[in-house]
Amino acid sequence: MLDELRNPEYTGENRCWPCTVLNAIILLSACAGVTKLYPGTRTRRLGVASAVGIVGGAAIALRGYLVPGTPQIAPKLAARLSPKPQPPAETGSLAGEPDEDVGERALSALLDADIVHAVGESLHLGEGFRTDWRDEMTALRSGNLGAAVRNASPSLVTTESVNDDEYIVVTTEGDEIENERWLSRPVAIAEVAATRALDEYDIDSDVRVQSASALRAFLNDCPVCDAPLEVTSADNCCGSGTSSPLAPPDEVLACPDCDQRVFTF
Ligand SMILES: [Zn+2]
């Protein structure tokens, strides 16, 4: 009998989750309404409310929805609640997947060119390079950032600007959609500016984007708005960044004004 009632169009794999949630909310308010307004003793009211709850709950479970028209309304409501495409948890970089060998060569190139120098145990960014880098960042704030990203990328890529330029989505030509990288605006500006400045310092093109990616750790001020960056946890600024709710949040360098991370430690 249950199978006859089941509506495969809106249940199982096809279940419309916004419809289910919306209907569950409507059903709960109906039950609450019955408990408050239905005439009779308290026991009777509770009895009717649970009957409404059981029948309505079964309808949602079997048919996918309770209120007629929900499959037309609920997805639009859900779309209005989250109108922006959501970036992936990982912060994208021009450099793509981290590669230990290239990372080491990038660091030694930076040390050889005296862009980065060691003081005791820690590394510091040379002030001359910092100034040149900041000039490039300021220049990039106006103009077509997508085109600048394409020019700076070592491979042939397409770019798309999403969420009012909040992100530049970079896709390597010929790659599947999973390989797209979401560069936040501060990261895109910082990395493209760094590759331009590194070019002036004769850093090899094959380690330039990796060097640019690593250099973000040395930023003091936001690439977009010049506000001083803060070391914080990802939970406090811009999403946990980890897919597991049990994993500790990443420690990040973030702009408090743009609400965007610039580097993940
Ligand atoms: Zn900022």
PDB file of C-alpha atoms and ligand atoms in Angstrom:
ATOM      1  CA  MET A   1       0.000   0.000   0.000  1.00  0.00           C
ATOM      2  CA  LEU A   2       2.810   2.392   0.876  1.00  0.00           C
ATOM      3  CA  ASP A   3       4.385   1.914  -2.527  1.00  0.00           C
ATOM      4  CA  GLU A   4       1.153   2.936  -4.235  1.00  0.00           C
ATOM      5  CA  LEU A   5       1.169   6.196  -2.286  1.00  0.00           C
ATOM      6  CA  ARG A   6       4.821   6.850  -2.948  1.00  0.00           C
ATOM      7  CA  ASN A   7       5.532   9.564  -5.472  1.00  0.00           C
ATOM      8  CA  PRO A   8       8.920   8.782  -7.050  1.00  0.00           C
ATOM      9  CA  GLU A   9       8.958  12.118  -8.858  1.00  0.00           C
ATOM     10  CA  TYR A  10       9.628  13.973  -5.594  1.00  0.00           C
ATOM     11  CA  THR A  11      11.097  11.307  -3.268  1.00  0.00           C
ATOM     12  CA  GLY A  12      14.233   9.193  -3.016  1.00  0.00           C
ATOM     13  CA  GLU A  13      17.031  10.566  -5.187  1.00  0.00           C
ATOM     14  CA  ASN A  14      14.616  13.102  -6.643  1.00  0.00           C
ATOM     15  CA  ARG A  15      13.598  14.502  -3.278  1.00  0.00           C
ATOM     16  CA  CYS A  16      13.435  18.273  -3.391  1.00  0.00           C
ATOM     17  CA  TRP A  17      15.042  19.234  -0.085  1.00  0.00           C
ATOM     18  CA  PRO A  18      13.807  22.843  -0.071  1.00  0.00           C
ATOM     19  CA  CYS A  19      10.265  21.390  -0.532  1.00  0.00           C
ATOM     20  CA  THR A  20      10.733  18.966   2.354  1.00  0.00           C
ATOM     21  CA  VAL A  21      12.036  21.653   4.689  1.00  0.00           C
ATOM     22  CA  LEU A  22       9.353  24.167   3.731  1.00  0.00           C
ATOM     23  CA  ASN A  23       6.614  21.567   4.213  1.00  0.00           C
ATOM     24  CA  ALA A  24       7.988  20.409   7.537  1.00  0.00           C
ATOM     25  CA  ILE A  25       7.894  24.015   8.744  1.00  0.00           C
ATOM     26  CA  ILE A  26       4.293  24.446   7.518  1.00  0.00           C
ATOM     27  CA  LEU A  27       3.318  21.159   9.149  1.00  0.00           C
ATOM     28  CA  LEU A  28       4.899  22.096  12.489  1.00  0.00           C
ATOM     29  CA  SER A  29       3.023  25.410  12.523  1.00  0.00           C
ATOM     30  CA  ALA A  30      -0.202  23.538  11.699  1.00  0.00           C
ATOM     31  CA  CYS A  31       0.359  21.193  14.648  1.00  0.00           C
ATOM     32  CA  ALA A  32       1.139  24.140  16.937  1.00  0.00           C
ATOM     33  CA  GLY A  33      -1.995  25.897  15.659  1.00  0.00           C
ATOM     34  CA  VAL A  34      -4.156  22.863  16.403  1.00  0.00           C
ATOM     35  CA  THR A  35      -2.720  22.570  19.907  1.00  0.00           C
ATOM     36  CA  LYS A  36      -3.574  26.224  20.597  1.00  0.00           C
ATOM     37  CA  LEU A  37      -6.886  26.710  18.759  1.00  0.00           C
ATOM     38  CA  TYR A  38      -8.721  23.397  18.470  1.00  0.00           C
ATOM     39  CA  PRO A  39     -11.706  23.270  20.880  1.00  0.00           C
ATOM     40  CA  GLY A  40     -11.867  20.623  23.567  1.00  0.00           C
ATOM     41  CA  THR A  41      -9.679  19.320  26.338  1.00  0.00           C
ATOM     42  CA  ARG A  42      -5.897  19.552  26.257  1.00  0.00           C
ATOM     43  CA  THR A  43      -5.583  15.803  25.730  1.00  0.00           C
ATOM     44  CA  ARG A  44      -7.946  15.910  22.761  1.00  0.00           C
ATOM     45  CA  ARG A  45      -6.109  18.840  21.192  1.00  0.00           C
ATOM     46  CA  LEU A  46      -2.768  17.073  21.578  1.00  0.00           C
ATOM     47  CA  GLY A  47      -4.338  13.973  20.045  1.00  0.00           C
ATOM     48  CA  VAL A  48      -5.545  15.868  16.974  1.00  0.00           C
ATOM     49  CA  ALA A  49      -2.213  17.673  16.674  1.00  0.00           C
ATOM     50  CA  SER A  50      -0.269  14.418  16.673  1.00  0.00           C
ATOM     51  CA  ALA A  51      -2.682  12.935  14.126  1.00  0.00           C
ATOM     52  CA  VAL A  52      -2.075  15.955  11.870  1.00  0.00           C
ATOM     53  CA  GLY A  53       1.633  15.556  12.498  1.00  0.00           C
ATOM     54  CA  ILE A  54       1.701  11.840  11.681  1.00  0.00           C
ATOM     55  CA  VAL A  55      -0.457  12.095   8.552  1.00  0.00           C
ATOM     56  CA  GLY A  56       1.365  15.205   7.316  1.00  0.00           C
ATOM     57  CA  GLY A  57       4.780  13.723   8.108  1.00  0.00           C
ATOM     58  CA  ALA A  58       3.874  10.546   6.248  1.00  0.00           C
ATOM     59  CA  ALA A  59       2.698  12.590   3.270  1.00  0.00           C
ATOM     60  CA  ILE A  60       6.007  14.479   3.147  1.00  0.00           C
ATOM     61  CA  ALA A  61       7.971  11.231   3.526  1.00  0.00           C
ATOM     62  CA  LEU A  62       6.051   9.360   0.841  1.00  0.00           C
ATOM     63  CA  ARG A  63       5.011  12.031  -1.628  1.00  0.00           C
ATOM     64  CA  GLY A  64       7.871  14.487  -1.154  1.00  0.00           C
ATOM     65  CA  TYR A  65       5.565  17.327  -0.193  1.00  0.00           C
ATOM     66  CA  LEU A  66       2.325  18.129   1.605  1.00  0.00           C
ATOM     67  CA  VAL A  67       1.162  21.516   0.387  1.00  0.00           C
ATOM     68  CA  PRO A  68       0.145  21.529  -3.312  1.00  0.00           C
ATOM     69  CA  GLY A  69       2.387  23.641  -5.504  1.00  0.00           C
ATOM     70  CA  THR A  70       5.449  23.311  -3.250  1.00  0.00           C
ATOM     71  CA  PRO A  71       7.748  21.907  -5.977  1.00  0.00           C
ATOM     72  CA  GLN A  72       7.156  25.103  -7.939  1.00  0.00           C
ATOM     73  CA  ILE A  73       7.569  27.500  -4.993  1.00  0.00           C
ATOM     74  CA  ALA A  74      10.226  26.031  -2.704  1.00  0.00           C
ATOM     75  CA  PRO A  75      13.217  25.943  -5.115  1.00  0.00           C
ATOM     76  CA  LYS A  76      12.636  29.627  -5.904  1.00  0.00           C
ATOM     77  CA  LEU A  77      12.496  30.427  -2.192  1.00  0.00           C
ATOM     78  CA  ALA A  78      15.709  28.474  -1.615  1.00  0.00           C
ATOM     79  CA  ALA A  79      17.367  30.295  -4.517  1.00  0.00           C
ATOM     80  CA  ARG A  80      16.402  33.619  -2.941  1.00  0.00           C
ATOM     81  CA  LEU A  81      17.806  32.576   0.412  1.00  0.00           C
ATOM     82  CA  SER A  82      21.210  31.735  -1.109  1.00  0.00           C
ATOM     83  CA  PRO A  83      21.464  33.819  -4.286  1.00  0.00           C
ATOM     84  CA  LYS A  84      25.273  33.642  -4.495  1.00  0.00           C
ATOM     85  CA  PRO A  85      27.255  30.655  -5.760  1.00  0.00           C
ATOM     86  CA  GLN A  86      29.233  29.279  -2.835  1.00  0.00           C
ATOM     87  CA  PRO A  87      33.030  29.132  -3.150  1.00  0.00           C
ATOM     88  CA  PRO A  88      34.745  25.848  -2.260  1.00  0.00           C
ATOM     89  CA  ALA A  89      36.295  25.575   1.210  1.00  0.00           C
ATOM     90  CA  GLU A  90      39.862  25.554  -0.148  1.00  0.00           C
ATOM     91  CA  THR A  91      41.313  28.968  -1.021  1.00  0.00           C
ATOM     92  CA  GLY A  92      42.335  28.893  -4.673  1.00  0.00           C
ATOM     93  CA  SER A  93      45.718  30.043  -5.934  1.00  0.00           C
ATOM     94  CA  LEU A  94      47.227  30.748  -9.340  1.00  0.00           C
ATOM     95  CA  ALA A  95      49.777  28.077  -8.415  1.00  0.00           C
ATOM     96  CA  GLY A  96      47.216  25.263  -8.297  1.00  0.00           C
ATOM     97  CA  GLU A  97      48.163  22.095  -6.428  1.00  0.00           C
ATOM     98  CA  PRO A  98      51.102  22.542  -4.020  1.00  0.00           C
ATOM     99  CA  ASP A  99      54.236  20.757  -5.219  1.00  0.00           C
ATOM    100  CA  GLU A 100      57.067  20.288  -2.704  1.00  0.00           C
ATOM    101  CA  ASP A 101      59.879  20.278  -5.273  1.00  0.00           C
ATOM    102  CA  VAL A 102      58.655  23.409  -7.054  1.00  0.00           C
ATOM    103  CA  GLY A 103      57.979  25.003  -3.654  1.00  0.00           C
ATOM    104  CA  GLU A 104      61.618  24.477  -2.607  1.00  0.00           C
ATOM    105  CA  ARG A 105      62.955  25.868  -5.882  1.00  0.00           C
ATOM    106  CA  ALA A 106      60.614  28.859  -5.527  1.00  0.00           C
ATOM    107  CA  LEU A 107      61.929  29.597  -2.038  1.00  0.00           C
ATOM    108  CA  SER A 108      65.588  29.332  -3.063  1.00  0.00           C
ATOM    109  CA  ALA A 109      64.891  31.618  -6.039  1.00  0.00           C
ATOM    110  CA  LEU A 110      63.385  34.184  -3.646  1.00  0.00           C
ATOM    111  CA  LEU A 111      66.410  33.877  -1.307  1.00  0.00           C
ATOM    112  CA  ASP A 112      68.929  34.114  -4.185  1.00  0.00           C
ATOM    113  CA  ALA A 113      67.271  37.278  -5.501  1.00  0.00           C
ATOM    114  CA  ASP A 114      67.275  38.700  -1.944  1.00  0.00           C
ATOM    115  CA  ILE A 115      63.507  39.234  -2.153  1.00  0.00           C
ATOM    116  CA  VAL A 116      63.260  37.181   1.034  1.00  0.00           C
ATOM    117  CA  HIS A 117      66.072  36.999   3.590  1.00  0.00           C
ATOM    118  CA  ALA A 118      66.594  35.000   6.740  1.00  0.00           C
ATOM    119  CA  VAL A 119      66.932  36.750  10.094  1.00  0.00           C
ATOM    120  CA  GLY A 120      67.753  34.110  12.686  1.00  0.00           C
ATOM    121  CA  GLU A 121      65.031  31.488  12.448  1.00  0.00           C
ATOM    122  CA  SER A 122      62.523  33.552  10.514  1.00  0.00           C
ATOM    123  CA  LEU A 123      62.174  34.857   6.966  1.00  0.00           C
ATOM    124  CA  HIS A 124      61.577  38.488   6.109  1.00  0.00           C
ATOM    125  CA  LEU A 125      60.441  40.219   2.948  1.00  0.00           C
ATOM    126  CA  GLY A 126      62.790  42.877   1.554  1.00  0.00           C
ATOM    127  CA  GLU A 127      61.308  46.376   1.810  1.00  0.00           C
ATOM    128  CA  GLY A 128      62.266  47.249  -1.790  1.00  0.00           C
ATOM    129  CA  PHE A 129      60.284  44.306  -3.120  1.00  0.00           C
ATOM    130  CA  ARG A 130      57.404  45.040  -0.749  1.00  0.00           C
ATOM    131  CA  THR A 131      57.097  48.562  -2.206  1.00  0.00           C
ATOM    132  CA  ASP A 132      57.233  47.339  -5.826  1.00  0.00           C
ATOM    133  CA  TRP A 133      54.661  44.639  -5.039  1.00  0.00           C
ATOM    134  CA  ARG A 134      52.331  47.136  -3.335  1.00  0.00           C
ATOM    135  CA  ASP A 135      52.543  49.460  -6.388  1.00  0.00           C
ATOM    136  CA  GLU A 136      51.481  46.592  -8.669  1.00  0.00           C
ATOM    137  CA  MET A 137      48.604  45.716  -6.306  1.00  0.00           C
ATOM    138  CA  THR A 138      47.319  49.289  -6.303  1.00  0.00           C
ATOM    139  CA  ALA A 139      47.447  49.368 -10.112  1.00  0.00           C
ATOM    140  CA  LEU A 140      45.467  46.114 -10.380  1.00  0.00           C
ATOM    141  CA  ARG A 141      42.527  47.308  -8.275  1.00  0.00           C
ATOM    142  CA  SER A 142      41.109  49.173 -11.261  1.00  0.00           C
ATOM    143  CA  GLY A 143      40.917  47.423 -14.590  1.00  0.00           C
ATOM    144  CA  ASN A 144      40.070  43.936 -15.757  1.00  0.00           C
ATOM    145  CA  LEU A 145      41.302  41.525 -13.072  1.00  0.00           C
ATOM    146  CA  GLY A 146      40.166  38.445 -15.033  1.00  0.00           C
ATOM    147  CA  ALA A 147      42.367  39.418 -17.991  1.00  0.00           C
ATOM    148  CA  ALA A 148      45.282  40.112 -15.639  1.00  0.00           C
ATOM    149  CA  VAL A 149      44.861  36.649 -14.093  1.00  0.00           C
ATOM    150  CA  ARG A 150      44.845  35.027 -17.554  1.00  0.00           C
ATOM    151  CA  ASN A 151      48.051  36.865 -18.487  1.00  0.00           C
ATOM    152  CA  ALA A 152      49.799  35.873 -15.261  1.00  0.00           C
ATOM    153  CA  SER A 153      48.794  32.216 -15.435  1.00  0.00           C
ATOM    154  CA  PRO A 154      51.514  29.837 -16.707  1.00  0.00           C
ATOM    155  CA  SER A 155      48.948  27.685 -18.561  1.00  0.00           C
ATOM    156  CA  LEU A 156      46.067  28.552 -20.853  1.00  0.00           C
ATOM    157  CA  VAL A 157      43.067  29.370 -18.640  1.00  0.00           C
ATOM    158  CA  THR A 158      39.630  30.878 -18.863  1.00  0.00           C
ATOM    159  CA  THR A 159      38.366  33.167 -16.108  1.00  0.00           C
ATOM    160  CA  GLU A 160      34.955  34.156 -14.879  1.00  0.00           C
ATOM    161  CA  SER A 161      34.156  36.887 -12.402  1.00  0.00           C
ATOM    162  CA  VAL A 162      31.463  35.882  -9.877  1.00  0.00           C
ATOM    163  CA  ASN A 163      29.606  37.433  -6.934  1.00  0.00           C
ATOM    164  CA  ASP A 164      30.277  41.027  -8.037  1.00  0.00           C
ATOM    165  CA  ASP A 165      34.021  40.452  -8.581  1.00  0.00           C
ATOM    166  CA  GLU A 166      34.365  38.851  -5.142  1.00  0.00           C
ATOM    167  CA  TYR A 167      35.961  35.834  -6.847  1.00  0.00           C
ATOM    168  CA  ILE A 168      37.757  35.103 -10.101  1.00  0.00           C
ATOM    169  CA  VAL A 169      37.033  31.489 -11.066  1.00  0.00           C
ATOM    170  CA  VAL A 170      39.971  30.088 -13.042  1.00  0.00           C
ATOM    171  CA  THR A 171      39.523  27.004 -15.218  1.00  0.00           C
ATOM    172  CA  THR A 172      42.412  25.393 -17.055  1.00  0.00           C
ATOM    173  CA  GLU A 173      41.482  24.895 -20.702  1.00  0.00           C
ATOM    174  CA  GLY A 174      40.358  21.361 -21.436  1.00  0.00           C
ATOM    175  CA  ASP A 175      40.001  20.484 -17.748  1.00  0.00           C
ATOM    176  CA  GLU A 176      36.889  19.123 -16.118  1.00  0.00           C
ATOM    177  CA  ILE A 177      34.766  21.465 -14.041  1.00  0.00           C
ATOM    178  CA  GLU A 178      36.184  19.987 -10.792  1.00  0.00           C
ATOM    179  CA  ASN A 179      39.525  21.551 -11.560  1.00  0.00           C
ATOM    180  CA  GLU A 180      38.302  25.109 -11.387  1.00  0.00           C
ATOM    181  CA  ARG A 181      39.960  27.294  -8.763  1.00  0.00           C
ATOM    182  CA  TRP A 182      38.214  30.138  -6.967  1.00  0.00           C
ATOM    183  CA  LEU A 183      40.631  33.001  -6.355  1.00  0.00           C
ATOM    184  CA  SER A 184      39.239  35.519  -3.896  1.00  0.00           C
ATOM    185  CA  ARG A 185      39.756  39.092  -5.043  1.00  0.00           C
ATOM    186  CA  PRO A 186      42.536  39.802  -2.466  1.00  0.00           C
ATOM    187  CA  VAL A 187      44.365  36.585  -3.444  1.00  0.00           C
ATOM    188  CA  ALA A 188      44.028  37.277  -7.182  1.00  0.00           C
ATOM    189  CA  ILE A 189      45.343  40.834  -6.812  1.00  0.00           C
ATOM    190  CA  ALA A 190      48.199  39.764  -4.498  1.00  0.00           C
ATOM    191  CA  GLU A 191      49.357  36.913  -6.740  1.00  0.00           C
ATOM    192  CA  VAL A 192      49.096  38.682 -10.093  1.00  0.00           C
ATOM    193  CA  ALA A 193      50.889  41.727  -8.612  1.00  0.00           C
ATOM    194  CA  ALA A 194      53.590  39.451  -7.190  1.00  0.00           C
ATOM    195  CA  THR A 195      54.197  37.714 -10.542  1.00  0.00           C
ATOM    196  CA  ARG A 196      54.599  41.135 -12.191  1.00  0.00           C
ATOM    197  CA  ALA A 197      57.025  42.324  -9.529  1.00  0.00           C
ATOM    198  CA  LEU A 198      58.917  38.989  -9.611  1.00  0.00           C
ATOM    199  CA  ASP A 199      59.308  39.375 -13.371  1.00  0.00           C
ATOM    200  CA  GLU A 200      61.198  42.609 -12.709  1.00  0.00           C
ATOM    201  CA  TYR A 201      63.488  40.695 -10.342  1.00  0.00           C
ATOM    202  CA  ASP A 202      64.236  38.048 -13.017  1.00  0.00           C
ATOM    203  CA  ILE A 203      62.581  35.148 -11.208  1.00  0.00           C
ATOM    204  CA  ASP A 204      62.192  32.184 -13.613  1.00  0.00           C
ATOM    205  CA  SER A 205      58.725  31.925 -15.073  1.00  0.00           C
ATOM    206  CA  ASP A 206      58.399  28.260 -14.047  1.00  0.00           C
ATOM    207  CA  VAL A 207      58.577  29.082 -10.325  1.00  0.00           C
ATOM    208  CA  ARG A 208      56.996  32.543 -10.500  1.00  0.00           C
ATOM    209  CA  VAL A 209      53.397  31.608  -9.579  1.00  0.00           C
ATOM    210  CA  GLN A 210      54.546  29.303  -6.765  1.00  0.00           C
ATOM    211  CA  SER A 211      56.712  32.120  -5.412  1.00  0.00           C
ATOM    212  CA  ALA A 212      53.782  34.532  -5.731  1.00  0.00           C
ATOM    213  CA  SER A 213      51.562  32.123  -3.807  1.00  0.00           C
ATOM    214  CA  ALA A 214      54.107  31.711  -0.976  1.00  0.00           C
ATOM    215  CA  LEU A 215      54.687  35.465  -0.752  1.00  0.00           C
ATOM    216  CA  ARG A 216      51.090  36.025   0.413  1.00  0.00           C
ATOM    217  CA  ALA A 217      52.256  34.901   3.876  1.00  0.00           C
ATOM    218  CA  PHE A 218      54.361  38.092   4.039  1.00  0.00           C
ATOM    219  CA  LEU A 219      51.499  40.520   3.394  1.00  0.00           C
ATOM    220  CA  ASN A 220      50.963  43.140   6.106  1.00  0.00           C
ATOM    221  CA  ASP A 221      48.073  45.011   4.507  1.00  0.00           C
ATOM    222  CA  CYS A 222      45.057  43.975   2.461  1.00  0.00           C
ATOM    223  CA  PRO A 223      45.728  43.828  -1.302  1.00  0.00           C
ATOM    224  CA  VAL A 224      42.266  45.288  -1.950  1.00  0.00           C
ATOM    225  CA  CYS A 225      41.747  47.984   0.698  1.00  0.00           C
ATOM    226  CA  ASP A 226      45.104  48.481   2.530  1.00  0.00           C
ATOM    227  CA  ALA A 227      43.568  47.630   5.927  1.00  0.00           C
ATOM    228  CA  PRO A 228      46.076  45.908   8.253  1.00  0.00           C
ATOM    229  CA  LEU A 229      45.620  42.122   8.050  1.00  0.00           C
ATOM    230  CA  GLU A 230      44.917  40.082  11.171  1.00  0.00           C
ATOM    231  CA  VAL A 231      45.929  36.554  12.104  1.00  0.00           C
ATOM    232  CA  THR A 232      42.728  34.837  13.127  1.00  0.00           C
ATOM    233  CA  SER A 233      40.902  31.538  12.790  1.00  0.00           C
ATOM    234  CA  ALA A 234      38.889  30.841   9.680  1.00  0.00           C
ATOM    235  CA  ASP A 235      35.756  30.496  11.820  1.00  0.00           C
ATOM    236  CA  ASN A 236      36.061  34.110  12.898  1.00  0.00           C
ATOM    237  CA  CYS A 237      36.342  35.619   9.460  1.00  0.00           C
ATOM    238  CA  CYS A 238      35.161  33.653   6.534  1.00  0.00           C
ATOM    239  CA  GLY A 239      34.007  30.082   7.036  1.00  0.00           C
ATOM    240  CA  SER A 240      35.865  27.189   8.600  1.00  0.00           C
ATOM    241  CA  GLY A 241      37.686  26.165   5.436  1.00  0.00           C
ATOM    242  CA  THR A 242      37.657  22.570   6.598  1.00  0.00           C
ATOM    243  CA  SER A 243      35.071  20.106   5.405  1.00  0.00           C
ATOM    244  CA  SER A 244      34.918  18.236   8.725  1.00  0.00           C
ATOM    245  CA  PRO A 245      33.087  19.943  11.598  1.00  0.00           C
ATOM    246  CA  LEU A 246      35.427  18.128  14.016  1.00  0.00           C
ATOM    247  CA  ALA A 247      38.692  19.390  12.510  1.00  0.00           C
ATOM    248  CA  PRO A 248      40.129  22.513  14.155  1.00  0.00           C
ATOM    249  CA  PRO A 249      39.595  25.671  12.082  1.00  0.00           C
ATOM    250  CA  ASP A 250      42.495  26.856   9.922  1.00  0.00           C
ATOM    251  CA  GLU A 251      44.663  29.697  11.147  1.00  0.00           C
ATOM    252  CA  VAL A 252      44.434  32.401   8.532  1.00  0.00           C
ATOM    253  CA  LEU A 253      45.696  35.841   7.598  1.00  0.00           C
ATOM    254  CA  ALA A 254      42.544  37.810   6.861  1.00  0.00           C
ATOM    255  CA  CYS A 255      41.257  41.293   6.117  1.00  0.00           C
ATOM    256  CA  PRO A 256      38.694  42.361   8.740  1.00  0.00           C
ATOM    257  CA  ASP A 257      37.146  44.900   6.352  1.00  0.00           C
ATOM    258  CA  CYS A 258      36.805  42.669   3.267  1.00  0.00           C
ATOM    259  CA  ASP A 259      35.961  39.603   5.416  1.00  0.00           C
ATOM    260  CA  GLN A 260      38.261  37.562   3.181  1.00  0.00           C
ATOM    261  CA  ARG A 261      41.257  35.385   3.947  1.00  0.00           C
ATOM    262  CA  VAL A 262      44.527  36.220   2.236  1.00  0.00           C
ATOM    263  CA  PHE A 263      46.648  33.291   3.403  1.00  0.00           C
ATOM    264  CA  THR A 264      45.968  29.963   5.132  1.00  0.00           C
ATOM    265  CA  PHE A 265      48.840  28.833   7.358  1.00  0.00           C
TER     266      PHE A 265
HETATM  267 ZN    ZN B   1      40.498  44.418   2.667  1.00  0.00          ZN
END
